[in-house]
Protein backbone atom coordinates (compact mmCIF):
# COMPACT_ATOMS: atom_id res chain seq x y z
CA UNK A 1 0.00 0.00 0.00
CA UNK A 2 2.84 2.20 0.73
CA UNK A 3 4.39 1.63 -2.68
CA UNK A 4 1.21 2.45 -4.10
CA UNK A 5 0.41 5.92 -2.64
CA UNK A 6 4.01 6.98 -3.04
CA UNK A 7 4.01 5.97 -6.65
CA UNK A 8 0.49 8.03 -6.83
CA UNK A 9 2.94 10.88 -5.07
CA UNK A 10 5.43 10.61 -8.08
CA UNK A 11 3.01 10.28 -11.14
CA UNK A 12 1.04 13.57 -9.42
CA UNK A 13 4.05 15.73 -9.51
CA UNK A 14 4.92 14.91 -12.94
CA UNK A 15 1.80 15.72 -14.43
CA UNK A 16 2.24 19.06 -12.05
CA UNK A 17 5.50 19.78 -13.37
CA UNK A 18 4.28 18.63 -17.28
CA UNK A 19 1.29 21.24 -17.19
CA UNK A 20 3.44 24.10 -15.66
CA UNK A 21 6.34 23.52 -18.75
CA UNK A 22 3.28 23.98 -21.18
CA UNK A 23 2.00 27.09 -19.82
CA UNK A 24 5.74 28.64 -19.65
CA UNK A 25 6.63 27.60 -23.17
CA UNK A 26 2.93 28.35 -24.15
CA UNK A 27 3.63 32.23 -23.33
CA UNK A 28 0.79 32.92 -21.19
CA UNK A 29 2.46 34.37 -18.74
CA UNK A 30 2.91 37.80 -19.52
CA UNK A 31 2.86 40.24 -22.32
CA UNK A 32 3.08 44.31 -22.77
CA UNK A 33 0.43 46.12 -24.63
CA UNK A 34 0.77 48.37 -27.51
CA UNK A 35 1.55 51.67 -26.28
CA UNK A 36 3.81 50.67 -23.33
CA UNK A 37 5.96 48.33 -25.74
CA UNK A 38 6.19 51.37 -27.98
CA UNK A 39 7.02 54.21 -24.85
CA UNK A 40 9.82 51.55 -23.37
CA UNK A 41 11.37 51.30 -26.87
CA UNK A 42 11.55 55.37 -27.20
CA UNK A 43 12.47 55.43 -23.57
CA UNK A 44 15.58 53.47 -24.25
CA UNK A 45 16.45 54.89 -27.23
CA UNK A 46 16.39 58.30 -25.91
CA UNK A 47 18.50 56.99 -22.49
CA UNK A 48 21.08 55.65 -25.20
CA UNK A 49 21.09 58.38 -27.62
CA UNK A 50 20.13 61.02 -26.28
CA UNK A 51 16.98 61.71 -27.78
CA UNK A 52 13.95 59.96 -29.29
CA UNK A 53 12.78 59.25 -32.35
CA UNK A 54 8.94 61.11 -33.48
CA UNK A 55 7.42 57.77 -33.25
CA UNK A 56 7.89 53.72 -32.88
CA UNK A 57 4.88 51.75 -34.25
CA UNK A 58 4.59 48.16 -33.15
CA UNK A 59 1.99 46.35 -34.66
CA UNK A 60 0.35 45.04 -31.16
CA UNK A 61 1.23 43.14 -28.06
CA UNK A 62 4.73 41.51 -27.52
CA UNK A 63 3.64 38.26 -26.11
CA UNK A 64 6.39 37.12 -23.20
CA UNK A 65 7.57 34.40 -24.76
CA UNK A 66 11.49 33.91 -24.45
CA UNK A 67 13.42 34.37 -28.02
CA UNK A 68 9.65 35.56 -29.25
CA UNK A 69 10.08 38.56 -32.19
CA UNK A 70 8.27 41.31 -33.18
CA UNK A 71 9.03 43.77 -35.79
CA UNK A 72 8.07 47.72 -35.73
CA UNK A 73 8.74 50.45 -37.30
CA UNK A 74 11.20 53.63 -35.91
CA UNK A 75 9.58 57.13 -37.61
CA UNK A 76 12.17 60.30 -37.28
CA UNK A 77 11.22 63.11 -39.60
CA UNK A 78 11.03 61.65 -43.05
CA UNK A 79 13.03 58.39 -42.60
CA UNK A 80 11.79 55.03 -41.32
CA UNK A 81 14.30 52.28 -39.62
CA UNK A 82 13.08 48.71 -38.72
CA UNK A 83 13.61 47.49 -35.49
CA UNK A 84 13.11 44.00 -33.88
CA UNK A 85 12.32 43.50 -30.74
CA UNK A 86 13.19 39.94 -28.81
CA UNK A 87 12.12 38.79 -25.70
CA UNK A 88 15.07 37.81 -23.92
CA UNK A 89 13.45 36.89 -20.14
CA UNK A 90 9.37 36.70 -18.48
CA UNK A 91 9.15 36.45 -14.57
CA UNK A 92 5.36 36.80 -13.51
CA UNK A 93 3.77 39.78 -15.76
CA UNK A 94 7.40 41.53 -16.61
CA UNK A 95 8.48 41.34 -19.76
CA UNK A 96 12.30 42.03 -21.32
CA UNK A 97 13.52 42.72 -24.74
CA UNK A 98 16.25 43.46 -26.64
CA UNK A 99 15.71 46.32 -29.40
CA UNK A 100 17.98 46.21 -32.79
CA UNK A 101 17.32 49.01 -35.31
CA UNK A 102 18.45 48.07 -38.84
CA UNK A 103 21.58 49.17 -40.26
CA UNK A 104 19.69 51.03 -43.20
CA UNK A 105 16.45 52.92 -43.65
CA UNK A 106 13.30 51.41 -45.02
CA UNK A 107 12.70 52.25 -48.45
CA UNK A 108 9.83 54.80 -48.98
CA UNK A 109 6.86 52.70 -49.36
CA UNK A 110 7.45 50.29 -46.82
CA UNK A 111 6.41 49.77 -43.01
């Protein structure tokens, strides 16, 4: 009987341990809207470089998802960059990214 109920123990925790895994890896744990994904990117941007662009557009929520991408646009003046954002750690609702702006503007035309 002892066996039994300690076996019971084991199998219990596994499927505990399985279901967490799937959520993590799922990304449900966090994600930034819109507008705050779009005010951290000018916020570091301007920390770095001493001022900000007009305008980033991101094209919705960065889901917190470790090594997850999301591409958006860098506006200042006339001239458009790309930028990529990457989700580099999650721990509860906070989300972190790295930004990296293109090398070369985005031809007219493009987003």
């Amino acid at each position: 009987m002892r066996r039994r109920a300690t076996a019971v123990l084991v199998l219990v925790g596994l499927l505990l341990t399985a279901a967490c895994s799937v959520d993590v890896s799922a990304g449900r744990v966090g994600s930034m809207p819109e507008r705050q994904v779009e005010q951290q990117v000018m916020d570091s941007l301007r920390e770095k470089y001493g001022r900000a662009p007009d305008r980033i557009d991101c094209p919705g929520r960065l889901v917190g998802e470790v090594d997850r991408t999301m591409r958006c646009t860098l506006v200042d003046g006339d001239t458009r960059f790309g930028l990529t954002l990457t989700v580099t750690s999650v721990s509860g609702k906070r989300v972190r990214f790295d930004i990296q702006v293109d090398d070369t503007p985005l031809p007219d035309g493009t987003a």
